[in-house]
Short mmCIF file of C-alpha atoms in Angstrom, two decimals:
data_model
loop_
_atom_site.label_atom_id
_atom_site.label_comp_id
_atom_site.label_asym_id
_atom_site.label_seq_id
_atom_site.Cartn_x
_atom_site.Cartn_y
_atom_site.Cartn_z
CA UNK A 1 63.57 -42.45 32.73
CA UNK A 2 65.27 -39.84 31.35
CA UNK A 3 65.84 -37.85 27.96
CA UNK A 4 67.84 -39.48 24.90
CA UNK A 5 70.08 -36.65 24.34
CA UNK A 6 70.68 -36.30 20.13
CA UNK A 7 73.35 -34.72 17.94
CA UNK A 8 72.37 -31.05 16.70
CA UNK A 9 72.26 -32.58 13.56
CA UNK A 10 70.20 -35.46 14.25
CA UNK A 11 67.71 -33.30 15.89
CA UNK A 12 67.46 -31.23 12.44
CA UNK A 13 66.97 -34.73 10.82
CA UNK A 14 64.66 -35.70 12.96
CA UNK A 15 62.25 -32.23 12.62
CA UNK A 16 62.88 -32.39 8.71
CA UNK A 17 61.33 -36.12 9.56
CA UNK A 18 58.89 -35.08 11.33
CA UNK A 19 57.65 -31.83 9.47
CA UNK A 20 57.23 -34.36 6.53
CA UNK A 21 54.40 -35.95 8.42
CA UNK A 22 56.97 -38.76 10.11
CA UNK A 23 55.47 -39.67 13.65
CA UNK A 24 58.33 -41.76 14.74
CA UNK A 25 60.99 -38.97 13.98
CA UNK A 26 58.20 -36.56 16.06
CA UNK A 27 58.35 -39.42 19.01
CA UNK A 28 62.14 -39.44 18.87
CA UNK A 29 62.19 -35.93 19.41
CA UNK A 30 59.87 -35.81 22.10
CA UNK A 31 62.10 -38.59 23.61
CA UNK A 32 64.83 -36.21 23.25
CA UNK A 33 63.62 -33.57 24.77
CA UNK A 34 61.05 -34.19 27.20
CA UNK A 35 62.70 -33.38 30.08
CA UNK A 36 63.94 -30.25 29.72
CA UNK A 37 60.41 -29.66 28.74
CA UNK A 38 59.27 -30.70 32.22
CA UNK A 39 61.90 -28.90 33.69
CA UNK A 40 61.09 -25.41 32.38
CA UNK A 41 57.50 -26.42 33.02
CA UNK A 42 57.81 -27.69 36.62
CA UNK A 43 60.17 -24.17 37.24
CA UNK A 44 57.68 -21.86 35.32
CA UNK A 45 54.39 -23.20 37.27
CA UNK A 46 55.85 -24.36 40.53
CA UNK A 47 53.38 -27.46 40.72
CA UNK A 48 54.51 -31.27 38.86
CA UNK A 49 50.45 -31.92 38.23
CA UNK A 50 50.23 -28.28 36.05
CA UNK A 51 53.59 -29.06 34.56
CA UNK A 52 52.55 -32.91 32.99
CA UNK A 53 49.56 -30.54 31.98
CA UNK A 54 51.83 -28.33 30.47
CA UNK A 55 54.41 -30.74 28.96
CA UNK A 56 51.43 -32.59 27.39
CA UNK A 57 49.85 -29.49 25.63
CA UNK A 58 53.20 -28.17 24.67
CA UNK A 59 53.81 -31.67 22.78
CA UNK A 60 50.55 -31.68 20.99
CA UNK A 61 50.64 -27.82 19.94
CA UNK A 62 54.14 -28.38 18.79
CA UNK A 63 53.23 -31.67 16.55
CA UNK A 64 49.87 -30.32 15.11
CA UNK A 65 52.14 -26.35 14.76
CA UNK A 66 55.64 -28.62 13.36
CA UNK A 67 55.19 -27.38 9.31
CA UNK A 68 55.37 -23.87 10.24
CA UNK A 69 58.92 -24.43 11.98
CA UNK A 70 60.77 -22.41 10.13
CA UNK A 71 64.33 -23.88 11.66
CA UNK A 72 65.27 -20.24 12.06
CA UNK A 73 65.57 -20.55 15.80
CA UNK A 74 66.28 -24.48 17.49
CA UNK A 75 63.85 -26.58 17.63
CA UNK A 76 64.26 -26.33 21.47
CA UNK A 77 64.09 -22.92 21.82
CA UNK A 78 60.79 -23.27 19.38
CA UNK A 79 59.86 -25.92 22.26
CA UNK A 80 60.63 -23.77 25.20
CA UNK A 81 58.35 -20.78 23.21
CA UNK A 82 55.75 -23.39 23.18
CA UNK A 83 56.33 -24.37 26.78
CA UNK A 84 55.82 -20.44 28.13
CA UNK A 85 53.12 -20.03 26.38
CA UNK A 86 51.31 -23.40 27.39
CA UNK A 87 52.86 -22.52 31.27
CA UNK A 88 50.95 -18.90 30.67
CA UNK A 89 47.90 -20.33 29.27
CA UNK A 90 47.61 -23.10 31.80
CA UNK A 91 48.14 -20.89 34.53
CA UNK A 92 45.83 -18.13 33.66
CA UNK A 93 43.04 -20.96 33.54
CA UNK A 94 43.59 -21.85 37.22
CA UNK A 95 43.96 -19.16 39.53
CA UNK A 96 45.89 -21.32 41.92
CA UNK A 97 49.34 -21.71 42.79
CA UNK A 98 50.64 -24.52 44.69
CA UNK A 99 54.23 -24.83 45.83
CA UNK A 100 55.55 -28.06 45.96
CA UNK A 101 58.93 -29.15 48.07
CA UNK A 102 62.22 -29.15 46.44
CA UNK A 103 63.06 -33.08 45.28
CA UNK A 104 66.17 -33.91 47.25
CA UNK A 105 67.22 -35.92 43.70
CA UNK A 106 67.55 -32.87 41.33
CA UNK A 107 71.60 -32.79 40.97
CA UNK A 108 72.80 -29.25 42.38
CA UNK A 109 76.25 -29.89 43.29
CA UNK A 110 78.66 -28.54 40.33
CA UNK A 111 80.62 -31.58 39.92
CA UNK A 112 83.19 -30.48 37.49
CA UNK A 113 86.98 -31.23 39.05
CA UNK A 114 89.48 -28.49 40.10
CA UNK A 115 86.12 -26.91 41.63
CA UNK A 116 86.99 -25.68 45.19
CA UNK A 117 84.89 -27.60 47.49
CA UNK A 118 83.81 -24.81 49.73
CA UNK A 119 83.22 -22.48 46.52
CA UNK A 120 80.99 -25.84 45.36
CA UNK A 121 79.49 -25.74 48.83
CA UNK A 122 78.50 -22.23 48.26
CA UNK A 123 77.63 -22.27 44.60
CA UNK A 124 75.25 -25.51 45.89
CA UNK A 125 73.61 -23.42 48.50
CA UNK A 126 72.86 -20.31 46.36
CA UNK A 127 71.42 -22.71 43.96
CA UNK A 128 68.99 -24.29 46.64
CA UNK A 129 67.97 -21.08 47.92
CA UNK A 130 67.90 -19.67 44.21
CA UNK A 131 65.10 -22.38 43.39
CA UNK A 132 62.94 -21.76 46.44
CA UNK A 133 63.53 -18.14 45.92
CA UNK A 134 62.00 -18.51 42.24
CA UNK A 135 59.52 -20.94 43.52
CA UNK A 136 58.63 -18.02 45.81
CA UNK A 137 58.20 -15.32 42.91
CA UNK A 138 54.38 -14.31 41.69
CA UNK A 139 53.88 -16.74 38.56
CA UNK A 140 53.93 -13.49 36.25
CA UNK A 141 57.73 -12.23 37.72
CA UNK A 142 58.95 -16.14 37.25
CA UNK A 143 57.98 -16.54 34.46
CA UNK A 144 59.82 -13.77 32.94
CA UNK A 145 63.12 -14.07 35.07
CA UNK A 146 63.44 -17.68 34.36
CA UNK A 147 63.04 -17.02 30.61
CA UNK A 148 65.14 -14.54 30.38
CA UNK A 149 67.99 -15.71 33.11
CA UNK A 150 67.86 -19.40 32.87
CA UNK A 151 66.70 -20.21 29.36
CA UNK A 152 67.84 -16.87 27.93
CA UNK A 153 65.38 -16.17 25.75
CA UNK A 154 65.03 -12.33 24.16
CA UNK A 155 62.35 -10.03 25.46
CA UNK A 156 60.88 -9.79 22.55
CA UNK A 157 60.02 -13.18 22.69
CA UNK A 158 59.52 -13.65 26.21
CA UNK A 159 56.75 -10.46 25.05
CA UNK A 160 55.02 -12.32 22.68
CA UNK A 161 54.75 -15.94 24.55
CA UNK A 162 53.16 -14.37 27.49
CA UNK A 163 50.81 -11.84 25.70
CA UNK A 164 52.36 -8.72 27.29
CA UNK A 165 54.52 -5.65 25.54
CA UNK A 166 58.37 -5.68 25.18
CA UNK A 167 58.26 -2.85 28.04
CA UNK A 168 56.00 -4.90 30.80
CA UNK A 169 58.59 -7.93 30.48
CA UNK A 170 61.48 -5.59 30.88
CA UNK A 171 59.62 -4.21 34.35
CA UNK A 172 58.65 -7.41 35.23
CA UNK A 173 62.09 -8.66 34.69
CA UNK A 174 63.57 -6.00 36.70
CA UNK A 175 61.01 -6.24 39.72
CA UNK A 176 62.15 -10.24 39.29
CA UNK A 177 65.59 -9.75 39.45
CA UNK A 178 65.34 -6.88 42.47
CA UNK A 179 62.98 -9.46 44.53
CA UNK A 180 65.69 -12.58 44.10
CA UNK A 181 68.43 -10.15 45.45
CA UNK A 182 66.55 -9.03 48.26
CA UNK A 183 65.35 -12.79 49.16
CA UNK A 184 69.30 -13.99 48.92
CA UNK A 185 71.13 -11.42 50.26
CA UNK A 186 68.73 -9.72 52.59
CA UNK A 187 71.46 -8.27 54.77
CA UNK A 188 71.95 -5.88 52.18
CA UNK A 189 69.15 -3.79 51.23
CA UNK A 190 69.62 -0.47 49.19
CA UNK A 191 67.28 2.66 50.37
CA UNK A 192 65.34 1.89 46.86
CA UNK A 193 64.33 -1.31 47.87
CA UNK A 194 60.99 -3.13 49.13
CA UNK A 195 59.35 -0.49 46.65
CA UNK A 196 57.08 -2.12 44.41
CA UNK A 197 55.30 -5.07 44.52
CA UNK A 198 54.25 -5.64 48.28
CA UNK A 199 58.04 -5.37 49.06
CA UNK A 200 60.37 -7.93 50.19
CA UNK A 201 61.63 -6.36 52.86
CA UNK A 202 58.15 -6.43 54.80
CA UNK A 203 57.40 -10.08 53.13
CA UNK A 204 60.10 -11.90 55.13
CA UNK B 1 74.94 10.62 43.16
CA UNK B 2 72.63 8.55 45.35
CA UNK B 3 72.47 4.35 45.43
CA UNK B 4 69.11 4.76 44.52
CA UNK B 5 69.83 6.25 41.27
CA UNK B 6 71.93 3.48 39.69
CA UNK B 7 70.30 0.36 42.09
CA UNK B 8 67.99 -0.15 38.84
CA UNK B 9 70.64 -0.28 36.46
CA UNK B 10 72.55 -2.98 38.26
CA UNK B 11 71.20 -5.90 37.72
CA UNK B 12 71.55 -4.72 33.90
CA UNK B 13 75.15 -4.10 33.85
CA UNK B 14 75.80 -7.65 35.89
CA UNK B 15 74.12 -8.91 32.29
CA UNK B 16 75.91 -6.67 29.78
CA UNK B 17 72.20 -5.31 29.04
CA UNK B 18 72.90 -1.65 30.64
CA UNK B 19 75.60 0.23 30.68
CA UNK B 20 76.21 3.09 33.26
CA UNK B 21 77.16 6.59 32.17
CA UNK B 22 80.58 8.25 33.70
CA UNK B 23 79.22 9.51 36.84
CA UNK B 24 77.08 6.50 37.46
CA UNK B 25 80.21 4.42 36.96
CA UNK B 26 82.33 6.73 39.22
CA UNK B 27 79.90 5.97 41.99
CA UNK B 28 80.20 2.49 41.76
CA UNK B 29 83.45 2.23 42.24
CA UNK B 30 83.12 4.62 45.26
CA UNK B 31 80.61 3.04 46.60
CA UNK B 32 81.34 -0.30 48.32
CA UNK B 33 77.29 -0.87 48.84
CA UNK B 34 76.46 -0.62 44.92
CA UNK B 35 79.62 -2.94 44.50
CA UNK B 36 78.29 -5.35 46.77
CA UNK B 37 75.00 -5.53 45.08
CA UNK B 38 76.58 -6.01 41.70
CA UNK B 39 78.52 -8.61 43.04
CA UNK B 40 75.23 -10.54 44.21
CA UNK B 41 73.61 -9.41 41.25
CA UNK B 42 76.51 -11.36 38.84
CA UNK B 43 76.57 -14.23 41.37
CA UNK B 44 72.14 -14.83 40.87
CA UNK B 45 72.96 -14.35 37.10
CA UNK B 46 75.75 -17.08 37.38
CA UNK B 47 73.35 -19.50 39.51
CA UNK B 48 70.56 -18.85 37.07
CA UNK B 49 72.55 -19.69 34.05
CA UNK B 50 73.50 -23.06 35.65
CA UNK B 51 70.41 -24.03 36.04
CA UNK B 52 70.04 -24.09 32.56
CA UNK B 53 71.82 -27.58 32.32
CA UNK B 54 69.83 -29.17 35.47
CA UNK B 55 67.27 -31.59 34.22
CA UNK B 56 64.69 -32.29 36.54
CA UNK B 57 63.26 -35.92 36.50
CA UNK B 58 59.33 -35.98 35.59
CA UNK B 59 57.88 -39.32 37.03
CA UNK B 60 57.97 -42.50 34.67
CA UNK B 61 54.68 -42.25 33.29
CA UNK B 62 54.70 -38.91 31.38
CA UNK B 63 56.72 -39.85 28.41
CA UNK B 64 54.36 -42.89 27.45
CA UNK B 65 51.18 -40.00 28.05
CA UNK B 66 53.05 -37.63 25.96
CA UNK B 67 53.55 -40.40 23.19
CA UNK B 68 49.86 -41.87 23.19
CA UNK B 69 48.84 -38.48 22.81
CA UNK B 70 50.78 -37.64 19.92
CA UNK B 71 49.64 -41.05 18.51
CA UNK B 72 45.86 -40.04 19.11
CA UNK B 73 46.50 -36.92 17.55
CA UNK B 74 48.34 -38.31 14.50
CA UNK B 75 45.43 -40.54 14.28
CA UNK B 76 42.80 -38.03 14.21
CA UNK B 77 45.09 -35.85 11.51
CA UNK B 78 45.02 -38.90 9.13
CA UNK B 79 41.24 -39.59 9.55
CA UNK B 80 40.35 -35.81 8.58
CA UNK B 81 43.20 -35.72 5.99
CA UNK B 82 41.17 -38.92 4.46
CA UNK B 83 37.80 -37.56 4.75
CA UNK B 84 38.86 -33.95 3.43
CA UNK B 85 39.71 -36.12 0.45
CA UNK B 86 36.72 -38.06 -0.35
CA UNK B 87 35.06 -34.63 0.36
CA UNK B 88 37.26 -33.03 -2.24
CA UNK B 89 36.33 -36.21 -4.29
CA UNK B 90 32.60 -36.36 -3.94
CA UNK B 91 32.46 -32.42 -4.42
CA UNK B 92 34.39 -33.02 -7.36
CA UNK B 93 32.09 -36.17 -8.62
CA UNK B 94 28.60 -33.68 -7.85
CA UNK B 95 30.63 -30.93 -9.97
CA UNK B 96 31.05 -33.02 -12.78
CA UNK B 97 27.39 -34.33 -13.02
CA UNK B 98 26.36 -31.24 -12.51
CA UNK B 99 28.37 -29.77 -15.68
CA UNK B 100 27.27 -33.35 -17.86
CA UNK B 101 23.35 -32.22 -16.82
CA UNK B 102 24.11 -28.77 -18.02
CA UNK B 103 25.77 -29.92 -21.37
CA UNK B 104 22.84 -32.60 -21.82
CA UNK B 105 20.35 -29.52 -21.03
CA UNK B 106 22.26 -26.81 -23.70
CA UNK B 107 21.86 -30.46 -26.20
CA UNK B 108 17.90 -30.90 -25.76
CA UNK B 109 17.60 -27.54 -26.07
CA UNK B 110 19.65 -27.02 -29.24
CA UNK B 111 17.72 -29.53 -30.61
CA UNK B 112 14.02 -28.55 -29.12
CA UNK B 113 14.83 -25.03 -31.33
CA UNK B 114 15.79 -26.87 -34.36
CA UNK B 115 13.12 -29.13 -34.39
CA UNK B 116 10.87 -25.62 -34.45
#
């Protein structure tokens, strides 16, 4: 079962709907949207139980927080604010972290024609080792990394979702970005590297 | 110029977020080892940004969760929106008796000092 993709402007119908106290217009946008939710949820905590956690607070915080949607930013990048902060709160409350296999159903092959099928080969296994690699990072360094690279969020929001200054998601980013280049392409490692955070270098 | 000193900056520049100075840029294109890493730098970014469109499936029975919940909760909105109302009502109803007793008071006692 998966999303029910909507029109731009049917999703701004729907949260004008919804922010006037319609339910069904809220359900058709969580219908809408759902799975992406899980998916940033599943790729921020790394576990499917936390991420249903997560996707279910996120839905609840954003229907009882809807009237103060401004509709400056989407409503899915109000979502995905929701989601990291949910993701941050959630996994703050357990200390745990489980990792979870890779589901051999997620699609990873580009598909797209005139695609060279070794480059497609290639492009499909950086993307495999990209997701364990991120599955790999500390919660904290994922977090930011897939907020910033995936869902491109700015800092200053990434800042403010997680509860830390502008300047500790920029370092965090960075130490992100350094570890995932160091995990894919460990045959070449600069002199500055496997400084920092436990280093890389001695983690594989 | 060492690799160390623009290593940082990379990962910026494969983004468009940092820019390199002259000399910084110079060694780049000297060095083949920072031009490697930019390369790998540009091709994570690339990977990363794809993943934006992947949709990973959650199991069947979130979506009906997610719902009841939402129904719960507009539930539980419309029962305190009610009683905040008849609260709103019955402190309204004790106001107003308590302004009639007041009036009835200021009336006996207007009368009390005329009949003095």
């Amino acid at each position: 079962m998966g999303s029910e993709p909507v029109e731009p402007d049917a999703t701004e119908a729907l949260v004008e709907r919804a922010r006037s106290g319609d339910r069904t217009a809220f359900e058709a946008l969580v219908r809408a949207t759902y799975a992406d939710t899980y998916t940033l949820a599943i790729r921020l905590t790394g576990d499917e139980e936390d991420a249903r956690d997560v996707v279910q607070e996120t839905y609840l915080r954003a229907y009882r927080g809807l009237k103060r949607f401004r509709g400056d930013a989407q409503f899915s990048t109000w979502l995905y604010r929701i989601t990291a902060n949910c993701a941050n709160t959630h996994l703050g409350r357990r200390a745990r972290h489980r990792h979870d296999e890779l589901t051999d159903e997620t699609p990873l092959v580009d598909e797209r024609p005139g695609i060279d099928p070794q480059h497609r080969a290639e492009n499909e296994a950086l993307r495999n080792r990209l997701r364990v690699a991120i599955d790999e990072l500390p919660p904290k360094l994922r977090a930011v990394v897939v907020l910033r690279d995936v869902y491109d969020l700015p800092h200053e929001a990434i800042a403010e979702e997680l509860g830390i200054s502008e300047t500790a998601a920029k370092v965090r980013l960075h130490r992100a970005r350094r570890r995932l280049r160091e995990v894919l392409y460990p045959d070449h490692v600069s002199p500055v590297d496997g400084a920092g955070e436990g280093g890389v270098v001695s983690a594989m | 110029m060492r690799c160390e000193a623009v290593a940082d900056d990379l990962a910026g520049v494969a983004d468009g977020s940092a820019i390199l100075d002259q000399r910084e840029r110079r060694h780049v294109e000297q060095c083949l080892r920072c031009q490697a890493d930019l390369v790998h730098h540009r091709r994570i970014l690339r990977a990363m940004r794809a993943m934006r469109t992947e949709v990973l499936e959650p199991s069947p029975g979130l979506l009906p969760e997610v719902l009841a919940l939402i129904e719960h909760a507009g539930e539980r909105q419309a029962i305190r929106v009610l009683l905040s109302g008849r609260r709103v009502a019955y402190i309204g109803g004790l106001a107003a008796a308590a302004t009639a007793a007041g009036a009835g008071a200021l009336v006996l006692a207007s009368r009390h000092r005329r009949a003095s």
